């Protein structure tokens, strides 16, 4: 999704902006641009294509110590040089970069056109540039000009604005699209993602929705939309540039899959209590009595986060015996949900910035709901909005497809379910069983990863020429099947469907045949026999079967055998081979593994 970088300080801005934009490339984009101010004049370069293409058209004389940069992911108008940001005002005094969507852009554009303004691009952002350009002529400060213009706007935005007449400051503002300030030594940065800042500073400040900030080389001030100054406490980010390198792997995705013994280990570290066989989750901000008081659990998230929420719901039902279910946050927020005082709401997000999930949390909070977050990005909007929660500590996830955040979220849910279970009726013996099982996970993930070559060979055989693939599982295996299908389709573009195994004969069995192989998730649990019967039914329709489970079976053509752990924790280990399968299918098909077409990391628009 779009990325923003801004700089003000003593150095040449362009190299810093280009480097920052490169760090944001992982989020997906189709064009890029930069603007700097020098000698009270604005210079802009923007191109359709990659940041490297932009760098090649930025001349050596593109000097200026104040600037903004952008990577664009098209929403209004095709990817093109002219639609790329920054957008200048009509008098070429103001330049704006923008993430988000201005919903009333059409009517504002009509009004401006009626007033004689000529638009160069098809973007909603250009409306902002003209509005700020006009108000800047009437106001004493850029900050006031931006504030006034934003009052006319309906929609979401993270923006950075510079003014050739005021070469010492950048104004940034946020409403629904993240903006982070980076505090340097006599220099200030801003970006839509800390990834663009960590090379220069670890001291950051997050803007809240409705806030605006003025950055100067010697510091910053933040304000509410009605110009009241706000006090911000900077915090230190513990992610560094190494997290954003491929570390010798061919792709970030493979690096992130391979990191999982460590990342799951970090999610669990210091949180397993061997004395009482419970989990320590200080961030929940709830005592035992409160933890016991909930009658239901509702989990929300989008995409893979939602599937990990399904795993979480099962863990909570099994270990804590509290009715729990998961729902896509994007659906939940639009159906005017009934919010109950005795329901615990849990929002899941790797980025902590997914707009639909954030909006769902805000809706819950507005109605008085108690919301916990299971979030990877410390200090992100969703984390800030929640009443408490669990951080994953999985490190930044760079590849667009989620892998390590998925397994860490599932591990965090196991901890939460253990906690909720042990303040209720889960016995100490069962508590100990789960604690021991959790502790075994990192080693078992490592063991699983040693099967990469076998899985690569299966991916070549099954996915490379398949018209499509079916993924099936029952109960604990079903969210795993959904995640397996999701990974395959998003990075390899092979059509993949996931179904509960029990639902096959209610329709999708019609699709089964030699050209539609099935990946069947068949753990050794109480449903093993039922699952093997389903495999028999698929086989009887000439369907090829790749079984992922704890044993081999005659009904399957091929098997991937996963280490055994406690039944409740099976989904975590069963997911790993499906990630490797999708990865190798995508590589074999020559796909852009880390940046699949049409997708973006962190969907900060509706
Ligand atoms: C799939 C994937 C997406 C995200 C979803 C939510 O591989 O990455 O489905 O899981 O967009 O993102 P977060 O977790 O950042 O809220």
CSV table of N, CA, C and O and ligand atoms in Angstrom, one decimal, residues 253 301-308 348-355 357-358 374 376-377 382 397 399-403 405-406 409 483 486-487 490-491 599-603, ligand 1:
chain,number,residue,atom,x,y,z
A,253,UNK,N,10.1,-14.0,2.1
A,253,UNK,CA,9.1,-15.0,2.6
A,253,UNK,C,9.8,-16.2,3.1
A,253,UNK,O,9.4,-16.7,4.2
A,301,UNK,N,-10.5,-10.1,12.8
A,301,UNK,CA,-9.2,-9.8,12.0
A,301,UNK,C,-9.5,-10.0,10.6
A,301,UNK,O,-10.6,-10.4,10.2
A,302,UNK,N,-8.5,-9.7,9.7
A,302,UNK,CA,-8.8,-9.8,8.3
A,302,UNK,C,-7.8,-10.8,7.7
A,302,UNK,O,-6.7,-10.9,8.1
A,303,UNK,N,-8.3,-11.5,6.6
A,303,UNK,CA,-7.4,-12.4,5.9
A,303,UNK,C,-6.8,-13.5,6.8
A,303,UNK,O,-7.5,-14.1,7.6
A,304,UNK,N,-5.5,-13.6,6.7
A,304,UNK,CA,-4.8,-14.6,7.5
A,304,UNK,C,-5.0,-14.4,9.0
A,304,UNK,O,-5.0,-15.3,9.8
A,305,UNK,N,-5.0,-13.1,9.4
A,305,UNK,CA,-5.2,-12.8,10.8
A,305,UNK,C,-6.6,-13.4,11.2
A,305,UNK,O,-6.7,-13.9,12.4
A,306,UNK,N,-7.6,-13.3,10.4
A,306,UNK,CA,-8.9,-13.9,10.7
A,306,UNK,C,-8.8,-15.4,10.9
A,306,UNK,O,-9.3,-16.0,11.8
A,307,UNK,N,-8.0,-16.1,9.9
A,307,UNK,CA,-7.9,-17.5,10.1
A,307,UNK,C,-7.2,-17.9,11.3
A,307,UNK,O,-7.5,-18.9,12.0
A,308,UNK,N,-6.1,-17.1,11.7
A,308,UNK,CA,-5.5,-17.4,13.0
A,308,UNK,C,-6.5,-17.2,14.1
A,308,UNK,O,-6.4,-17.9,15.2
A,348,UNK,N,-7.0,-9.0,16.0
A,348,UNK,CA,-5.7,-9.5,15.6
A,348,UNK,C,-5.2,-8.7,14.4
A,348,UNK,O,-5.9,-8.5,13.4
A,349,UNK,N,-3.9,-8.4,14.5
A,349,UNK,CA,-3.3,-7.7,13.3
A,349,UNK,C,-1.8,-7.7,13.4
A,349,UNK,O,-1.2,-7.4,14.5
A,350,UNK,N,-1.2,-8.2,12.4
A,350,UNK,CA,0.3,-8.1,12.3
A,350,UNK,C,0.7,-6.6,12.3
A,350,UNK,O,1.5,-6.2,13.1
A,351,UNK,N,0.2,-5.9,11.3
A,351,UNK,CA,0.6,-4.5,11.1
A,351,UNK,C,0.1,-3.6,12.2
A,351,UNK,O,0.7,-2.6,12.5
A,352,UNK,N,-1.0,-3.9,12.7
A,352,UNK,CA,-1.7,-3.0,13.7
A,352,UNK,C,-2.3,-1.8,13.0
A,352,UNK,O,-2.7,-0.9,13.7
A,353,UNK,N,-2.4,-1.8,11.7
A,353,UNK,CA,-2.9,-0.7,11.0
A,353,UNK,C,-3.9,-1.0,10.0
A,353,UNK,O,-4.4,-0.1,9.2
A,354,UNK,N,-4.4,-2.3,9.9
A,354,UNK,CA,-5.4,-2.6,8.9
A,354,UNK,C,-6.7,-1.9,9.2
A,354,UNK,O,-7.2,-1.9,10.3
A,355,UNK,N,-7.1,-1.1,8.2
A,355,UNK,CA,-8.2,-0.2,8.4
A,355,UNK,C,-9.5,-0.8,8.9
A,355,UNK,O,-10.1,-0.3,9.8
A,357,UNK,N,-9.9,-3.6,10.5
A,357,UNK,CA,-9.8,-4.1,11.9
A,357,UNK,C,-9.8,-2.9,12.8
A,357,UNK,O,-10.5,-2.9,13.9
A,358,UNK,N,-9.1,-1.8,12.5
A,358,UNK,CA,-9.1,-0.6,13.3
A,358,UNK,C,-10.5,-0.1,13.5
A,358,UNK,O,-10.9,0.3,14.6
A,374,UNK,N,-4.2,-8.7,19.7
A,374,UNK,CA,-3.0,-9.5,19.5
A,374,UNK,C,-2.3,-9.0,18.3
A,374,UNK,O,-2.8,-9.1,17.1
A,376,UNK,N,1.4,-7.4,16.2
A,376,UNK,CA,2.9,-7.5,16.1
A,376,UNK,C,3.6,-6.2,16.3
A,376,UNK,O,4.6,-6.1,16.9
A,377,UNK,N,3.0,-5.1,15.7
A,377,UNK,CA,3.7,-3.9,15.6
A,377,UNK,C,3.4,-3.0,16.9
A,377,UNK,O,2.3,-2.5,17.1
A,382,UNK,N,-3.9,0.0,16.1
A,382,UNK,CA,-4.8,-1.0,16.8
A,382,UNK,C,-4.3,-1.3,18.2
A,382,UNK,O,-5.1,-1.3,19.1
A,397,UNK,N,7.4,-8.1,9.7
A,397,UNK,CA,7.1,-9.1,8.6
A,397,UNK,C,7.1,-8.2,7.3
A,397,UNK,O,6.3,-7.3,7.2
A,399,UNK,N,7.6,-9.6,3.9
A,399,UNK,CA,6.9,-10.2,2.7
A,399,UNK,C,5.4,-10.0,2.8
A,399,UNK,O,4.9,-10.0,3.9
A,400,UNK,N,4.8,-9.7,1.7
A,400,UNK,CA,3.4,-9.4,1.8
A,400,UNK,C,2.5,-10.5,2.4
A,400,UNK,O,1.7,-10.2,3.2
A,401,UNK,N,2.9,-11.7,2.1
A,401,UNK,CA,2.1,-12.8,2.6
A,401,UNK,C,2.5,-13.1,4.1
A,401,UNK,O,3.7,-13.2,4.4
A,402,UNK,N,1.6,-13.2,4.9
A,402,UNK,CA,1.9,-13.4,6.4
A,402,UNK,C,2.2,-14.9,6.7
A,402,UNK,O,1.6,-15.8,6.2
A,403,UNK,N,3.3,-15.1,7.4
A,403,UNK,CA,3.7,-16.4,7.8
A,403,UNK,C,4.1,-16.4,9.3
A,403,UNK,O,3.4,-17.0,10.1
A,405,UNK,N,3.9,-14.1,11.5
A,405,UNK,CA,2.9,-13.5,12.3
A,405,UNK,C,1.7,-14.5,12.6
A,405,UNK,O,1.1,-14.5,13.7
A,406,UNK,N,1.4,-15.3,11.6
A,406,UNK,CA,0.3,-16.3,11.7
A,406,UNK,C,0.7,-17.3,12.8
A,406,UNK,O,-0.2,-17.5,13.7
A,409,UNK,N,0.8,-15.6,16.2
A,409,UNK,CA,-0.6,-15.2,16.7
A,409,UNK,C,-1.2,-16.5,17.3
A,409,UNK,O,-1.9,-16.5,18.3
A,483,UNK,N,-5.8,-21.3,5.6
A,483,UNK,CA,-4.6,-20.6,5.5
A,483,UNK,C,-3.7,-21.2,4.4
A,483,UNK,O,-3.0,-20.4,3.7
A,486,UNK,N,-5.1,-19.9,1.2
A,486,UNK,CA,-4.8,-18.5,1.1
A,486,UNK,C,-3.4,-18.3,0.7
A,486,UNK,O,-3.1,-17.5,-0.2
A,487,UNK,N,-2.4,-19.0,1.3
A,487,UNK,CA,-1.0,-18.8,0.9
A,487,UNK,C,-0.8,-19.1,-0.5
A,487,UNK,O,-0.1,-18.4,-1.2
A,490,UNK,N,-2.5,-16.6,-3.0
A,490,UNK,CA,-2.0,-15.2,-3.0
A,490,UNK,C,-0.6,-15.1,-3.6
A,490,UNK,O,-0.2,-14.1,-4.2
A,491,UNK,N,0.3,-16.1,-3.4
A,491,UNK,CA,1.6,-15.9,-3.9
A,491,UNK,C,1.9,-16.7,-5.2
A,491,UNK,O,2.8,-16.4,-6.0
A,599,UNK,N,-1.7,-7.0,-4.5
A,599,UNK,CA,-1.7,-7.1,-3.1
A,599,UNK,C,-0.8,-6.1,-2.4
A,599,UNK,O,0.2,-5.7,-3.1
A,600,UNK,N,-1.1,-5.7,-1.2
A,600,UNK,CA,-0.2,-4.8,-0.5
A,600,UNK,C,-0.1,-5.3,1.0
A,600,UNK,O,-1.0,-5.9,1.5
A,601,UNK,N,1.1,-5.0,1.6
A,601,UNK,CA,1.2,-5.3,3.0
A,601,UNK,C,0.5,-4.2,3.7
A,601,UNK,O,0.7,-3.1,3.4
A,602,UNK,N,-0.3,-4.6,4.7
A,602,UNK,CA,-1.0,-3.6,5.5
A,602,UNK,C,-2.0,-2.8,4.7
A,602,UNK,O,-1.6,-1.8,4.0
A,603,UNK,N,-3.2,-3.2,4.7
A,603,UNK,CA,-4.3,-2.6,3.9
A,603,UNK,C,-4.9,-1.4,4.7
A,603,UNK,O,-5.8,-1.7,5.5
B,1,LIG,C1,-2.2,-13.0,3.9
B,1,LIG,C2,-2.1,-11.7,4.5
B,1,LIG,C3,-3.3,-10.9,4.7
B,1,LIG,C4,-3.2,-10.2,6.1
B,1,LIG,C5,-4.4,-9.3,6.3
B,1,LIG,C6,-4.4,-8.6,7.7
B,1,LIG,O1,-1.0,-13.6,3.8
B,1,LIG,O2,-1.0,-11.2,4.8
B,1,LIG,O3,-4.5,-11.6,4.6
B,1,LIG,O4,-3.2,-11.2,7.1
B,1,LIG,O5,-4.4,-8.3,5.4
B,1,LIG,O6,-3.3,-7.9,8.0
B,1,LIG,P1,-2.8,-7.5,9.4
B,1,LIG,O7,-2.5,-8.7,10.2
B,1,LIG,O8,-1.7,-6.6,9.3
B,1,LIG,O9,-4.0,-6.8,10.0
